């Protein structure tokens, strides 16, 4: 995708000094080489006559006054990335590099009148080569910062996109080698694909039964007849009927210690994890539609960075008004040994490095789910599972690498204003993980910020290596049978208190200032000034909380 290379060029220009206040190229860079490469890029991007002759590409450069021209006549080059860079930024790069003399003479976006796919790929490959040469001029540290910047831009684009076909096209682009010079490109590709599948499922959900039966599945078919290419997912996503399993085949259930909603079992002889979800009578029909869509999303193959189990399907319990989500277990599970919730492992003395890596992995997982438009809505340490080695020899967390699995999706929901809200659990030991506005009967729709808050409570537990229940016992006893919501609402102010008696009082001492600041950022919902980076100034998009959290935790070396 051409605009992806343009984003790489823009982020490079920011770090090379071309978009700085002084408008001067960083003196550590070879100005002669930079000028030569940018000149080649100028020819590739702006000389439409040469493009027609060399690549047989039909182009039309639109002026700013004609930017409102029908997209049907001249489709945008970049799809979901088409609006990621403003025309002002384009002008600034070329003007400050001395490649154009007048900003007013710089053309607007290019639109394709006709595209030969093989020629177009050759063309984009040439641009990628020149952009890579510019990247190579930076020192390794700034290259890492540059890759991080690209990650944030793509995270924003995937998270805000509402174009199903565009997301599939972006997924295919990100799967190409050396696209963003980062090992996380396949994670982003997976997020784009999951986002497209979720949007397809949502589209099908609003159709009537007759419309669904007469409409090709948007989940399993991503081909657009009007598109020059089809974008097919690598995942095999079942239909709504295929995900329904037989409850009689669920056998040998063993409850998981620390989470009564989960069980280890066998389904048709295969070892599985079961998550139970109660079905409220008053909204069962509405809930079931979402349950089916959720099972479809959970069944999609995801990148390991998502750290989630794959759903086989759902089964209605014939003896109770509840439904079972049936999950496959990794092949590494042997001897029928159950996974353990993080809450039950908060003992022993794991190193700071081990805890930091655990926090980073969980934060990355939530970030990718949010990027894919997917809210968890029930984040707590009992829903973070640690899969134990099959030999059963490892007894303490300090003796093993803590590899988390994010579970508890029975209460998750798509990030959509039209989604109905469920009554959260009345269990105070779970409510302490919830944002005050998400307790009881929510007065507002559930938002990503409430998920981020819950993630902050988990990071606090990991840092202190104590359960949240014990950390808040100074202000609320969640062991009582009934705890007023007003009392539970005091948990958040307490956790944000950095004084001698507050929840963050010792976190900096135990984990360092950066970890403590990241945790506070999640609990407060505000990015602190200490996390403002020079490379963020004038950035294409404003980093969100999870992007910043992953960046800052990833930079911690202990």
XYZ file of C-alpha atoms in Angstrom:
558
model
C 0.000 0.000 0.000
C 1.531 3.259 -1.199
C 0.356 5.392 1.683
C 2.039 3.071 4.170
C 5.382 3.947 2.592
C 4.372 7.606 2.750
C 3.759 7.244 6.485
C 7.205 5.674 6.879
C 8.704 8.599 4.958
C 6.845 11.140 7.087
C 7.944 9.554 10.365
C 11.518 9.447 9.064
C 11.341 13.149 8.107
C 10.166 13.961 11.631
C 13.211 12.310 13.188
C 15.583 13.629 10.518
C 14.666 17.196 11.466
C 12.742 18.166 8.328
C 9.549 18.745 10.327
C 11.230 20.349 13.342
C 10.931 23.996 14.350
C 14.356 24.783 12.848
C 13.485 23.007 9.563
C 17.075 21.755 9.362
C 18.266 18.279 8.463
C 20.010 16.538 11.358
C 23.717 17.273 10.893
C 24.565 13.668 11.792
C 22.955 12.520 8.538
C 24.676 12.539 5.162
C 22.951 15.469 3.470
C 24.181 14.504 -0.006
C 22.727 10.995 0.244
C 19.475 12.289 1.733
C 19.098 14.835 -1.064
C 19.755 12.209 -3.734
C 17.258 9.696 -2.285
C 14.555 12.336 -1.803
C 15.060 13.473 -5.378
C 14.441 9.921 -6.581
C 11.327 9.761 -4.414
C 10.171 13.088 -5.816
C 10.397 11.677 -9.316
C 8.519 8.538 -8.315
C 5.770 10.380 -6.470
C 5.261 13.455 -8.625
C 6.386 12.863 -12.214
C 3.217 11.385 -13.681
C 4.628 11.231 -17.236
C 7.571 9.048 -16.178
C 5.207 6.811 -14.237
C 3.063 6.298 -17.312
C 6.103 5.388 -19.421
C 7.993 3.197 -16.944
C 5.239 1.534 -14.909
C 2.283 1.915 -17.310
C 0.256 3.473 -14.464
C -2.537 5.916 -15.153
C -2.489 8.746 -12.604
C -4.172 12.050 -11.999
C -2.733 14.562 -9.540
C -5.610 16.428 -7.923
C -5.199 19.969 -6.687
C -6.528 20.900 -3.268
C -9.559 22.543 -4.839
C -10.554 19.251 -6.490
C -10.035 16.990 -3.483
C -13.767 16.547 -3.262
C -13.833 14.807 -6.644
C -15.857 11.624 -6.561
C -13.856 8.711 -5.256
C -15.736 6.478 -7.636
C -14.084 8.250 -10.565
C -10.587 8.269 -9.074
C -10.210 5.792 -6.168
C -7.804 6.787 -3.386
C -4.364 5.236 -3.407
C -4.173 4.423 0.268
C -7.535 2.978 1.266
C -7.788 3.104 5.068
C -4.490 5.032 5.191
C -5.582 7.668 2.687
C -6.242 10.315 5.328
C -3.344 9.481 7.648
C -1.136 12.317 6.331
C -2.277 15.835 5.588
C -1.326 17.671 2.407
C 0.370 20.314 4.574
C 2.752 17.657 5.920
C 3.492 16.452 2.388
C 4.395 19.991 1.344
C 6.562 20.553 4.418
C 8.696 17.479 3.769
C 9.497 18.365 0.161
C 9.769 22.109 0.782
C 12.111 21.809 3.762
C 14.212 19.273 1.904
C 14.652 21.866 -0.860
C 12.902 19.744 -3.487
C 10.155 22.262 -4.218
C 10.436 26.030 -4.249
C 6.826 26.933 -3.578
C 4.405 25.087 -1.293
C 1.481 26.346 -3.406
C 2.746 24.451 -6.452
C 2.811 21.121 -4.644
C 0.028 18.829 -5.944
C -2.522 17.172 -3.732
C -3.094 13.456 -3.447
C -2.612 11.157 -6.422
C -5.628 9.203 -7.687
C -5.359 6.163 -9.914
C -7.304 6.227 -13.171
C -6.223 2.666 -13.970
C -3.962 0.207 -12.173
C -1.947 -2.739 -13.413
C -1.426 -4.775 -10.227
C 2.013 -6.201 -11.066
C 3.282 -2.816 -12.260
C 1.851 -1.136 -9.195
C 3.600 -3.612 -6.867
C 6.864 -2.969 -8.697
C 6.300 0.758 -8.265
C 5.580 0.513 -4.528
C 8.569 -1.814 -4.107
C 10.846 0.835 -5.594
C 9.495 3.452 -3.195
C 9.957 1.024 -0.283
C 13.591 0.577 -1.292
C 14.314 4.318 -1.222
C 12.500 4.808 2.081
C 14.516 1.927 3.550
C 17.721 3.694 2.484
C 16.629 6.768 4.447
C 15.840 4.640 7.506
C 19.305 3.077 7.345
C 20.890 6.520 7.769
C 19.488 6.775 11.318
C 21.264 5.303 14.329
C 19.753 2.090 15.838
C 18.046 3.938 18.704
C 16.208 6.302 16.377
C 15.332 3.403 14.087
C 13.622 1.746 17.070
C 11.793 4.997 17.824
C 10.802 5.224 14.172
C 9.393 1.686 14.187
C 7.485 2.530 17.386
C 6.055 5.617 15.709
C 4.842 3.590 12.735
C 3.256 1.127 15.154
C 1.284 3.922 16.803
C 0.076 5.304 13.477
C -1.087 1.879 12.291
C -2.665 1.166 15.681
C -4.711 4.346 15.291
C -5.659 3.569 11.693
C -6.824 0.022 12.503
C -8.631 1.142 15.647
C -10.589 3.908 13.905
C -11.183 2.315 10.497
C -14.715 1.340 9.456
C -13.763 -0.042 6.027
C -13.927 -3.833 5.943
C -12.271 -4.184 2.544
C -9.656 -1.585 3.460
C -8.755 -3.531 6.603
C -8.275 -6.728 4.615
C -6.094 -4.850 2.138
C -4.025 -3.430 5.001
C -3.692 -6.911 6.492
C -2.268 -8.213 3.201
C 0.132 -5.280 3.004
C 1.398 -5.796 6.554
C 2.084 -9.450 5.843
C 4.569 -8.480 3.161
C 8.241 -8.595 4.237
C 10.016 -5.477 5.492
C 6.907 -3.321 5.554
C 7.502 -1.447 8.803
C 10.885 -2.834 9.843
C 9.412 -4.412 12.955
C 8.628 -7.895 14.233
C 5.142 -6.694 15.184
C 3.857 -6.291 11.620
C 2.131 -9.702 11.702
C 0.454 -8.738 14.995
C -0.951 -5.627 13.353
C -2.058 -7.671 10.352
C -3.921 -10.012 12.695
C -5.563 -7.049 14.461
C -6.741 -5.638 11.122
C -8.188 -9.005 10.147
C -9.981 -9.531 13.485
C -11.382 -5.984 13.256
C -12.778 -6.749 9.790
C -14.309 -10.034 10.961
C -15.921 -8.284 13.934
C -17.385 -5.590 11.706
C -18.719 -8.254 9.347
C -20.347 -10.089 12.252
C -21.892 -6.832 13.482
C -23.293 -6.158 10.011
C -24.930 -9.572 9.947
C -26.348 -9.071 13.448
C -28.513 -6.109 12.425
C -30.089 -8.008 9.541
C -33.409 -9.785 9.869
C -33.384 -13.623 9.773
C -34.667 -13.484 6.167
C -31.936 -11.048 5.160
C -29.280 -13.205 6.836
C -30.426 -16.318 4.997
C -30.336 -14.532 1.636
C -27.051 -12.668 2.219
C -23.640 -14.271 1.606
C -21.783 -14.517 4.899
C -19.786 -11.347 5.465
C -17.693 -13.249 7.941
C -16.525 -16.004 5.643
C -16.402 -14.051 2.380
C -14.528 -10.793 2.030
C -14.613 -10.427 -1.721
C -15.914 -7.170 -3.104
C -17.199 -7.587 -6.672
C -16.300 -4.004 -7.489
C -12.731 -4.412 -6.286
C -9.882 -5.252 -8.627
C -8.634 -7.797 -6.108
C -10.236 -9.923 -3.428
C -9.070 -9.936 0.147
C -9.577 -13.318 1.744
C -8.751 -14.021 5.341
C -6.337 -16.764 6.308
C -8.659 -17.713 9.158
C -11.365 -20.309 8.765
C -14.318 -18.631 10.450
C -17.392 -20.808 11.071
C -20.977 -19.766 10.469
C -23.439 -19.171 13.307
C -24.797 -22.686 12.971
C -21.354 -24.306 12.932
C -20.343 -22.850 16.309
C -23.174 -24.588 18.180
C -21.881 -27.655 20.021
C -23.590 -30.463 21.910
C -23.606 -30.000 25.685
C -23.804 -33.785 26.221
C -20.275 -34.103 24.826
C -18.846 -31.937 27.649
C -17.522 -34.410 30.221
C -15.108 -34.745 33.141
C -15.407 -31.099 34.236
C -12.855 -29.987 36.827
C -13.363 -26.534 38.328
C -10.364 -24.226 38.095
C -9.193 -22.976 41.464
C -9.611 -19.234 41.795
C -12.255 -18.831 39.089
C -15.590 -20.649 39.536
C -16.729 -19.646 36.033
C -14.048 -21.795 34.396
C -13.546 -25.528 34.194
C -11.142 -27.924 32.580
C -13.037 -30.637 30.719
C -13.162 -32.895 27.700
C -15.297 -32.252 24.663
C -15.748 -35.285 22.464
C -12.572 -36.671 24.038
C -10.474 -33.535 23.499
C -9.116 -31.514 26.417
C -10.768 -28.094 26.531
C -11.331 -25.081 28.730
C -14.931 -24.164 29.536
C -16.145 -20.667 30.413
C -19.711 -20.486 31.699
C -21.988 -17.545 31.056
C -25.393 -17.059 32.685
C -28.184 -16.061 30.319
C -30.515 -13.454 31.857
C -34.141 -14.224 31.121
C -35.195 -10.630 30.388
C -32.726 -10.121 27.503
C -31.857 -13.667 26.454
C -32.717 -13.215 22.773
C -30.545 -10.099 22.449
C -27.716 -11.664 24.433
C -27.713 -14.826 22.299
C -27.090 -12.870 19.106
C -24.056 -11.257 20.674
C -22.918 -14.548 22.210
C -22.877 -16.109 18.741
C -20.955 -13.189 17.240
C -18.503 -13.309 20.112
C -17.919 -17.029 19.591
C -17.234 -16.383 15.905
C -14.639 -13.738 16.769
C -13.028 -15.936 19.412
C -12.837 -18.791 16.907
C -10.686 -16.787 14.488
C -6.993 -17.594 14.419
C -5.033 -14.778 16.062
C -1.387 -13.868 16.342
C 0.301 -15.217 19.520
C 0.618 -11.623 20.755
C -3.136 -11.660 21.423
C -2.520 -14.386 24.018
C -5.960 -15.930 23.870
C -7.349 -19.403 23.395
C -9.281 -20.347 20.257
C -12.988 -20.980 20.728
C -14.400 -24.242 19.331
C -17.984 -23.095 19.811
C -20.777 -22.674 22.355
C -23.124 -25.154 24.025
C -26.365 -24.556 25.909
C -26.537 -26.163 29.344
C -29.669 -28.285 29.438
C -29.844 -28.177 33.240
C -29.404 -24.418 33.834
C -29.938 -21.071 32.024
C -26.325 -20.710 31.011
C -24.073 -21.275 28.054
C -20.577 -22.727 27.747
C -17.817 -21.241 25.640
C -15.573 -24.177 24.687
C -11.901 -23.320 24.106
C -9.071 -25.368 22.660
C -6.036 -25.858 24.883
C -2.454 -25.567 23.606
C -0.638 -28.757 22.692
C 1.824 -28.028 25.513
C -0.834 -28.972 28.080
C -0.197 -32.576 29.097
C -1.241 -34.810 31.968
C -4.554 -32.935 32.138
C -2.996 -30.228 34.296
C -5.286 -27.183 34.723
C -4.177 -23.611 34.015
C -3.925 -21.366 37.038
C -5.394 -17.871 37.398
C -2.829 -15.176 38.103
C -4.664 -14.318 41.326
C -3.708 -17.712 42.802
C -0.023 -17.230 41.923
C 0.520 -14.005 43.861
C 3.006 -15.547 46.258
C 6.692 -16.330 46.251
C 9.316 -13.846 45.097
C 9.464 -13.493 41.327
C 12.065 -11.020 40.125
C 11.255 -7.491 38.999
C 12.222 -8.528 35.458
C 9.755 -11.418 35.505
C 6.932 -9.204 36.762
C 7.753 -6.429 34.304
C 7.667 -8.839 31.359
C 4.384 -10.299 32.604
C 2.817 -6.833 32.810
C 4.079 -5.958 29.326
C 2.676 -9.151 27.784
C -0.773 -8.583 29.304
C -0.777 -4.927 28.256
C 0.206 -5.858 24.703
C -2.629 -8.383 24.597
C -5.258 -5.848 25.697
C -3.816 -3.288 23.282
C -4.251 -5.589 20.291
C -7.794 -6.538 21.297
C -8.724 -2.856 21.625
C -7.044 -2.141 18.300
C -9.319 -4.780 16.786
C -12.345 -2.977 18.262
C -12.859 -5.530 21.000
C -13.525 -4.671 24.651
C -13.014 -7.307 27.341
C -15.262 -5.793 30.041
C -14.193 -8.244 32.730
C -10.453 -7.730 33.191
C -9.166 -9.018 36.512
C -6.338 -11.255 37.655
C -8.617 -14.309 37.904
C -9.157 -14.013 34.130
C -5.434 -14.006 33.378
C -4.461 -17.660 33.169
C -0.948 -19.030 33.563
C -0.421 -22.309 31.747
C 1.804 -24.580 33.787
C 4.390 -26.951 32.314
C 2.979 -30.386 31.716
C 5.599 -32.197 33.787
C 4.170 -30.701 36.974
C 7.646 -30.095 38.400
C 7.420 -26.311 38.525
C 5.696 -25.253 41.730
C 6.554 -21.582 42.149
C 6.284 -18.676 39.710
C 9.852 -17.534 40.358
C 11.026 -20.772 38.714
C 9.133 -20.391 35.455
C 8.548 -17.919 32.672
C 5.112 -16.432 33.284
C 3.270 -16.793 29.981
C -0.222 -15.319 30.413
C -3.409 -16.191 28.546
C -6.195 -13.622 28.521
C -9.511 -15.299 29.308
C -12.898 -14.366 30.753
C -14.330 -13.210 27.420
C -17.779 -14.412 28.367
C -18.553 -10.820 29.361
C -16.712 -9.101 26.526
C -18.428 -6.956 23.898
C -17.759 -5.277 20.590
C -16.793 -1.616 20.805
C -20.072 -0.282 19.453
C -22.492 2.330 20.757
C -25.402 0.075 19.760
C -24.286 -2.779 22.028
C -26.504 -3.438 25.047
C -24.931 -3.549 28.508
C -25.174 -6.502 30.853
C -25.635 -6.371 34.591
C -22.098 -6.792 36.025
C -21.432 -9.345 38.714
C -22.666 -8.440 42.185
C -19.526 -10.024 43.647
C -17.579 -7.254 45.448
C -14.300 -9.126 44.919
C -14.811 -8.587 41.201
C -16.308 -5.130 41.410
C -13.116 -3.745 42.933
C -11.477 -4.195 39.518
C -14.166 -2.143 37.824
C -14.202 1.558 37.175
C -16.805 3.252 39.446
C -18.962 4.056 36.393
C -19.027 0.355 35.426
C -20.334 -0.919 38.765
C -23.906 -1.937 39.434
C -26.325 -0.880 36.684
C -24.042 1.207 34.425
C -25.242 4.747 33.813
C -22.999 5.020 30.754
C -22.066 2.609 27.989
C -18.932 0.603 28.608
C -15.877 2.219 27.046
C -12.262 1.312 26.361
C -11.181 3.608 29.207
C -12.921 1.316 31.714
C -10.995 -1.669 30.364
C -7.767 0.317 30.692
C -8.629 1.141 34.314
C -9.140 -2.551 35.104
C -5.816 -3.321 33.444
C -4.223 -0.747 35.751
C -5.474 -2.665 38.798
C -3.853 -5.834 37.431
C -0.559 -4.000 36.897
C -0.768 -2.809 40.502
C -1.224 -6.398 41.678
C 1.740 -7.570 39.595
C 3.935 -4.756 40.886
C 3.066 -5.320 44.532
C 2.643 -9.078 43.972
C -0.412 -8.990 46.202
C -4.098 -9.421 45.446
C -6.157 -6.282 44.960
C -8.413 -7.541 47.734
C -5.565 -7.245 50.252
C -4.392 -3.914 48.801
C -7.765 -2.215 49.343
C -8.682 -3.816 52.666
C -7.888 -0.522 54.402
C -10.993 1.058 52.932
C -13.332 -1.822 52.049
C -13.831 -5.378 53.246
C -14.903 -7.264 50.138
C -15.274 -10.443 52.160
C -18.621 -9.270 53.499
C -21.750 -10.747 51.874
C -22.995 -7.297 50.858
C -20.866 -4.244 50.144
C -22.543 -0.956 49.088
C -21.486 0.306 45.680
C -20.757 3.687 47.257
C -18.063 1.996 49.346
C -16.602 0.218 46.326
C -16.506 3.547 44.468
C -13.867 4.713 46.978
C -11.376 2.180 45.638
C -10.299 4.277 42.645
C -9.449 7.457 44.627
C -7.541 5.270 47.088
C -5.539 3.558 44.346
C -4.593 6.890 42.802
C -3.323 8.237 46.108
C 0.476 8.340 46.149
C 0.765 9.362 49.803
C 1.980 7.129 52.581
C -1.434 5.490 52.919
C -2.438 5.352 49.264
C -2.557 2.423 46.871
C 0.483 3.633 44.897
C 2.548 4.420 47.982
C 5.208 1.702 47.464
C 4.826 0.796 43.799
C 7.658 3.066 42.636
C 9.953 1.574 45.266
C 9.134 -1.980 44.152
C 9.021 -1.550 40.370
C 10.568 1.797 39.494
C 9.195 5.205 38.557
C 8.246 4.325 34.967
C 6.170 1.291 35.966
C 4.446 3.284 38.704
C 3.706 6.121 36.272
C 2.267 3.689 33.693
C 0.005 2.145 36.345
C -1.194 5.559 37.509
C -1.806 6.590 33.895
C -4.136 3.626 33.408
C -5.970 4.239 36.675
C -6.388 7.967 36.003
C -6.932 7.806 32.239
C -4.475 10.648 31.620
C -1.075 10.527 29.902
C 1.462 12.301 32.174
C 3.782 14.996 30.878
C 6.747 12.797 31.814
C 5.771 10.479 28.939
C 5.744 13.264 26.351
C 8.450 12.454 23.826
C 10.078 14.767 21.329
C 9.040 12.386 18.555
C 5.385 12.799 19.595
C 5.381 16.495 18.700
C 3.579 17.037 15.445
C 2.877 13.329 15.123
C 0.317 12.218 12.557
C -1.874 10.805 15.330
C -1.972 11.319 19.081
C -0.801 8.178 20.937
C -3.453 6.493 23.076
C -2.948 5.172 26.603
C -2.213 1.590 25.627
C 0.232 2.624 22.886
C 2.136 4.738 25.397
C 1.989 2.007 28.067
C 3.468 -0.609 25.724
C 6.155 1.826 24.574
C 7.212 2.824 28.080
C 7.098 -0.672 29.594
C 9.025 -1.998 26.599
C 11.803 0.513 27.207
C 12.311 -0.634 30.789
C 15.409 -2.805 31.111
C 16.030 -4.422 34.499
